Amino acid sequence: MPGRHQTLSLAGRPRAGFTLVEILAVIIIIAVLVAFLIPNLLAGGDAVNVSATRTFLGQLTSEIESYERQEGAYPASTFPKDMDPKPSAVNMGIEALVIALMPADGSYSAAAAYDDKLCNTDGDNTKRSLTRFTSADAFELRDSWENPIVYLHRRDYEKGCAYLAFVEEESDFIEVKVTAAINPATGDPYRQDSFQLLSAGPDGLFGTDDDIGNFSRN
């Protein structure tokens, strides 16, 4: 009987861990799950950013239209001729818009603060502050990917403006000339009688299918 009791005790002893094959199987399963989940998570993040940027462009459009009702004209997307010295011409449209909506003299008071949307990707300044902010940076307003939004008054639709944006596939900032987005159905610019706001979208490239504007694309 003692011998039989000893045999049962050994047979009932639990194993002391996983085998190498089991560990490798777990690693493979995790790798497969990661391969499927990461793209979906990234896509979900882009969807949130697209929605947030679209909402912000809508808010900014309302702000610019309020400015037009008060001042009698939409803000220019170029710097005044008497501004001396001028910042660089890069990102000029959105920089001019920030100065118009948040002027140092308080002649116009934007409904929203926009402080959390400020950036300065090209690093230029106006020597003395022309905005309500103490800093003399030539501020821009950014989208959800930290890139400056394009602002174009209808007068500058064809001329366009140089913009600096971080291009994901290049992993670098690229300067490009941006002109007004054209409605393929009519051959004319969207919002041809007012202004356009444009975001380069997730890829950071203007003129691609993921661009976001303050209009509905055909």
CSV table of C-alpha atoms in Angstrom, one decimal:
chain,number,residue,atom,x,y,z
A,1,MET,CA,0.0,0.0,0.0
A,2,PRO,CA,2.8,2.6,0.7
A,3,GLY,CA,4.2,2.0,-2.8
A,4,ARG,CA,0.8,2.5,-4.4
A,5,HIS,CA,0.2,5.7,-2.5
A,6,GLN,CA,3.6,7.1,-3.7
A,7,THR,CA,2.8,6.4,-7.4
A,8,LEU,CA,-0.5,8.2,-7.2
A,9,SER,CA,1.2,11.2,-5.5
A,10,LEU,CA,3.7,11.5,-8.4
A,11,ALA,CA,1.0,11.1,-11.1
A,12,GLY,CA,-1.1,13.9,-9.6
A,13,ARG,CA,1.8,16.4,-9.3
A,14,PRO,CA,1.1,19.6,-11.4
A,15,ARG,CA,3.5,20.5,-14.2
A,16,ALA,CA,6.1,23.2,-13.4
A,17,GLY,CA,5.5,25.6,-16.4
A,18,PHE,CA,4.9,25.8,-20.2
A,19,THR,CA,6.8,23.9,-22.8
A,20,LEU,CA,8.8,25.8,-25.4
A,21,VAL,CA,6.2,24.8,-28.0
A,22,GLU,CA,3.4,26.3,-26.0
A,23,ILE,CA,5.4,29.6,-25.4
A,24,LEU,CA,6.1,29.9,-29.2
A,25,ALA,CA,2.4,29.3,-29.9
A,26,VAL,CA,1.4,32.1,-27.5
A,27,ILE,CA,4.0,34.5,-29.1
A,28,ILE,CA,2.6,33.7,-32.6
A,29,ILE,CA,-1.0,34.3,-31.5
A,30,ILE,CA,0.0,37.7,-29.9
A,31,ALA,CA,1.9,38.7,-33.1
A,32,VAL,CA,-1.1,37.9,-35.2
A,33,LEU,CA,-3.5,39.9,-33.0
A,34,VAL,CA,-1.1,42.9,-33.0
A,35,ALA,CA,-0.8,42.8,-36.8
A,36,PHE,CA,-4.6,43.0,-37.0
A,37,LEU,CA,-5.3,45.4,-34.2
A,38,ILE,CA,-2.6,48.1,-34.8
A,39,PRO,CA,-3.9,49.2,-38.2
A,40,ASN,CA,-7.4,49.3,-36.9
A,41,LEU,CA,-6.4,51.4,-33.9
A,42,LEU,CA,-4.5,53.8,-36.2
A,43,ALA,CA,-7.4,54.0,-38.5
A,44,GLY,CA,-9.7,54.7,-35.6
A,45,GLY,CA,-7.3,57.5,-34.4
A,46,ASP,CA,-7.4,59.1,-37.9
A,47,ALA,CA,-11.1,59.0,-37.9
A,48,VAL,CA,-11.2,60.9,-34.6
A,49,ASN,CA,-8.7,63.4,-35.9
A,50,VAL,CA,-10.6,63.9,-39.1
A,51,SER,CA,-13.8,64.5,-37.2
A,52,ALA,CA,-12.1,67.0,-34.8
A,53,THR,CA,-10.5,68.9,-37.7
A,54,ARG,CA,-13.7,69.1,-39.7
A,55,THR,CA,-15.5,70.4,-36.6
A,56,PHE,CA,-12.7,73.0,-36.0
A,57,LEU,CA,-12.9,74.2,-39.6
A,58,GLY,CA,-16.7,74.6,-39.2
A,59,GLN,CA,-16.1,76.7,-36.0
A,60,LEU,CA,-13.5,78.8,-37.7
A,61,THR,CA,-15.7,79.3,-40.8
A,62,SER,CA,-18.4,80.7,-38.4
A,63,GLU,CA,-15.9,83.0,-36.8
A,64,ILE,CA,-14.7,84.4,-40.2
A,65,GLU,CA,-18.3,85.0,-41.3
A,66,SER,CA,-18.9,86.9,-38.0
A,67,TYR,CA,-15.8,89.0,-38.8
A,68,GLU,CA,-17.2,89.8,-42.2
A,69,ARG,CA,-20.6,90.9,-40.8
A,70,GLN,CA,-18.8,93.2,-38.3
A,71,GLU,CA,-16.0,94.5,-40.5
A,72,GLY,CA,-17.7,94.4,-43.9
A,73,ALA,CA,-15.1,92.1,-45.6
A,74,TYR,CA,-13.5,88.8,-45.0
A,75,PRO,CA,-9.9,88.9,-43.6
A,76,ALA,CA,-7.2,89.2,-46.2
A,77,SER,CA,-4.9,86.1,-46.7
A,78,THR,CA,-1.9,88.3,-47.4
A,79,PHE,CA,0.0,90.7,-45.1
A,80,PRO,CA,-0.8,94.5,-45.4
A,81,LYS,CA,1.6,96.4,-47.7
A,82,ASP,CA,2.6,98.7,-44.9
A,83,MET,CA,3.7,95.9,-42.6
A,84,ASP,CA,7.4,96.4,-42.2
A,85,PRO,CA,9.2,94.1,-41.8
A,86,LYS,CA,7.0,91.3,-42.9
A,87,PRO,CA,7.3,87.7,-41.7
A,88,SER,CA,8.2,85.1,-44.3
A,89,ALA,CA,5.6,84.4,-47.0
A,90,VAL,CA,5.3,80.8,-45.9
A,91,ASN,CA,1.9,80.0,-44.1
A,92,MET,CA,1.0,83.7,-44.8
A,93,GLY,CA,-2.8,83.2,-45.2
A,94,ILE,CA,-3.4,81.6,-41.8
A,95,GLU,CA,-0.9,83.9,-40.1
A,96,ALA,CA,-2.8,86.9,-41.5
A,97,LEU,CA,-6.1,85.4,-40.3
A,98,VAL,CA,-4.8,85.0,-36.8
A,99,ILE,CA,-3.7,88.7,-36.8
A,100,ALA,CA,-7.2,89.7,-38.0
A,101,LEU,CA,-9.2,87.6,-35.6
A,102,MET,CA,-7.0,88.3,-32.5
A,103,PRO,CA,-5.5,91.8,-33.1
A,104,ALA,CA,-3.3,93.5,-30.6
A,105,ASP,CA,-5.5,96.7,-30.6
A,106,GLY,CA,-8.6,94.7,-29.7
A,107,SER,CA,-10.5,96.1,-32.7
A,108,TYR,CA,-12.0,92.6,-33.1
A,109,SER,CA,-12.6,90.0,-30.4
A,110,ALA,CA,-12.8,86.4,-31.6
A,111,ALA,CA,-15.6,84.4,-30.0
A,112,ALA,CA,-13.2,81.6,-29.1
A,113,ALA,CA,-9.7,81.8,-27.6
A,114,TYR,CA,-8.0,79.3,-30.0
A,115,ASP,CA,-4.9,79.3,-27.8
A,116,ASP,CA,-4.7,75.5,-27.9
A,117,LYS,CA,-4.7,75.6,-31.7
A,118,LEU,CA,-1.7,77.9,-32.1
A,119,CYS,CA,1.5,76.8,-33.7
A,120,ASN,CA,4.4,78.3,-35.6
A,121,THR,CA,5.9,75.7,-37.9
A,122,ASP,CA,8.1,78.0,-39.9
A,123,GLY,CA,9.4,79.8,-36.8
A,124,ASP,CA,9.0,83.4,-38.1
A,125,ASN,CA,7.8,86.5,-36.2
A,126,THR,CA,6.5,90.0,-36.7
A,127,LYS,CA,9.2,91.7,-34.6
A,128,ARG,CA,6.5,93.2,-32.3
A,129,SER,CA,3.3,91.4,-31.4
A,130,LEU,CA,0.4,92.2,-33.8
A,131,THR,CA,-1.9,89.9,-31.9
A,132,ARG,CA,-3.4,89.9,-28.4
A,133,PHE,CA,-0.6,87.5,-27.3
A,134,THR,CA,2.6,88.8,-25.8
A,135,SER,CA,4.8,86.7,-28.1
A,136,ALA,CA,5.6,88.3,-31.5
A,137,ASP,CA,5.5,84.8,-33.2
A,138,ALA,CA,3.6,84.8,-36.5
A,139,PHE,CA,1.1,82.3,-35.2
A,140,GLU,CA,-0.8,79.8,-37.3
A,141,LEU,CA,-3.9,77.7,-36.4
A,142,ARG,CA,-3.3,73.9,-36.7
A,143,ASP,CA,-5.2,70.8,-37.5
A,144,SER,CA,-5.2,67.6,-35.5
A,145,TRP,CA,-1.9,66.5,-37.0
A,146,GLU,CA,-0.1,69.7,-35.9
A,147,ASN,CA,0.0,71.1,-39.4
A,148,PRO,CA,-1.0,74.7,-40.3
A,149,ILE,CA,-4.5,75.2,-41.8
A,150,VAL,CA,-4.6,76.9,-45.1
A,151,TYR,CA,-6.7,80.1,-45.3
A,152,LEU,CA,-7.3,81.6,-48.7
A,153,HIS,CA,-9.4,84.7,-49.4
A,154,ARG,CA,-11.2,84.4,-52.8
A,155,ARG,CA,-8.8,87.1,-54.2
A,156,ASP,CA,-5.9,84.6,-53.7
A,157,TYR,CA,-7.5,81.5,-55.0
A,158,GLU,CA,-5.4,81.3,-58.1
A,159,LYS,CA,-2.2,82.8,-56.7
A,160,GLY,CA,-2.2,80.5,-53.7
A,161,CYS,CA,0.3,80.5,-50.9
A,162,ALA,CA,3.3,78.5,-49.8
A,163,TYR,CA,2.6,76.2,-46.8
A,164,LEU,CA,4.9,74.1,-44.7
A,165,ALA,CA,3.5,70.8,-43.4
A,166,PHE,CA,4.8,67.6,-41.9
A,167,VAL,CA,4.5,64.8,-44.5
A,168,GLU,CA,4.1,61.4,-42.9
A,169,GLU,CA,5.6,59.4,-45.8
A,170,GLU,CA,8.7,61.7,-45.9
A,171,SER,CA,9.0,62.0,-42.1
A,172,ASP,CA,9.9,65.7,-42.7
A,173,PHE,CA,8.4,69.1,-43.2
A,174,ILE,CA,7.8,69.9,-46.9
A,175,GLU,CA,7.0,73.3,-48.3
A,176,VAL,CA,4.4,73.3,-51.1
A,177,LYS,CA,2.3,75.9,-52.9
A,178,VAL,CA,-1.4,75.5,-52.2
A,179,THR,CA,-4.1,77.0,-54.4
A,180,ALA,CA,-7.9,76.8,-54.0
A,181,ALA,CA,-9.6,73.4,-54.2
A,182,ILE,CA,-11.6,73.1,-57.4
A,183,ASN,CA,-15.1,71.5,-57.7
A,184,PRO,CA,-14.8,69.0,-60.5
A,185,ALA,CA,-18.5,69.3,-61.3
A,186,THR,CA,-18.3,73.0,-62.1
A,187,GLY,CA,-14.6,73.6,-62.7
A,188,ASP,CA,-14.8,76.5,-60.3
A,189,PRO,CA,-13.3,76.8,-56.7
A,190,TYR,CA,-15.5,75.7,-53.8
A,191,ARG,CA,-16.9,78.7,-52.0
A,192,GLN,CA,-15.8,80.9,-54.9
A,193,ASP,CA,-17.4,84.0,-53.5
A,194,SER,CA,-15.8,83.9,-50.0
A,195,PHE,CA,-12.9,81.9,-48.7
A,196,GLN,CA,-11.5,78.4,-48.2
A,197,LEU,CA,-10.0,76.7,-45.2
A,198,LEU,CA,-8.0,73.5,-46.0
A,199,SER,CA,-6.3,70.8,-43.9
A,200,ALA,CA,-3.8,68.4,-45.5
A,201,GLY,CA,-5.3,65.6,-43.5
A,202,PRO,CA,-3.6,62.5,-42.1
A,203,ASP,CA,-0.9,62.3,-44.8
A,204,GLY,CA,0.2,65.9,-44.6
A,205,LEU,CA,0.0,66.3,-48.4
A,206,PHE,CA,-2.2,68.9,-49.9
A,207,GLY,CA,-4.1,68.0,-53.0
A,208,THR,CA,-4.7,64.3,-52.0
A,209,ASP,CA,-8.0,62.5,-51.3
A,210,ASP,CA,-7.7,62.9,-47.5
A,211,ASP,CA,-7.7,66.7,-47.6
A,212,ILE,CA,-10.4,68.4,-45.4
A,213,GLY,CA,-12.1,71.6,-46.3
A,214,ASN,CA,-14.8,73.9,-45.1
A,215,PHE,CA,-17.0,72.6,-47.9
A,216,SER,CA,-18.5,69.3,-49.1
A,217,ARG,CA,-16.5,67.7,-51.9
A,218,ASN,CA,-18.0,66.3,-55.0
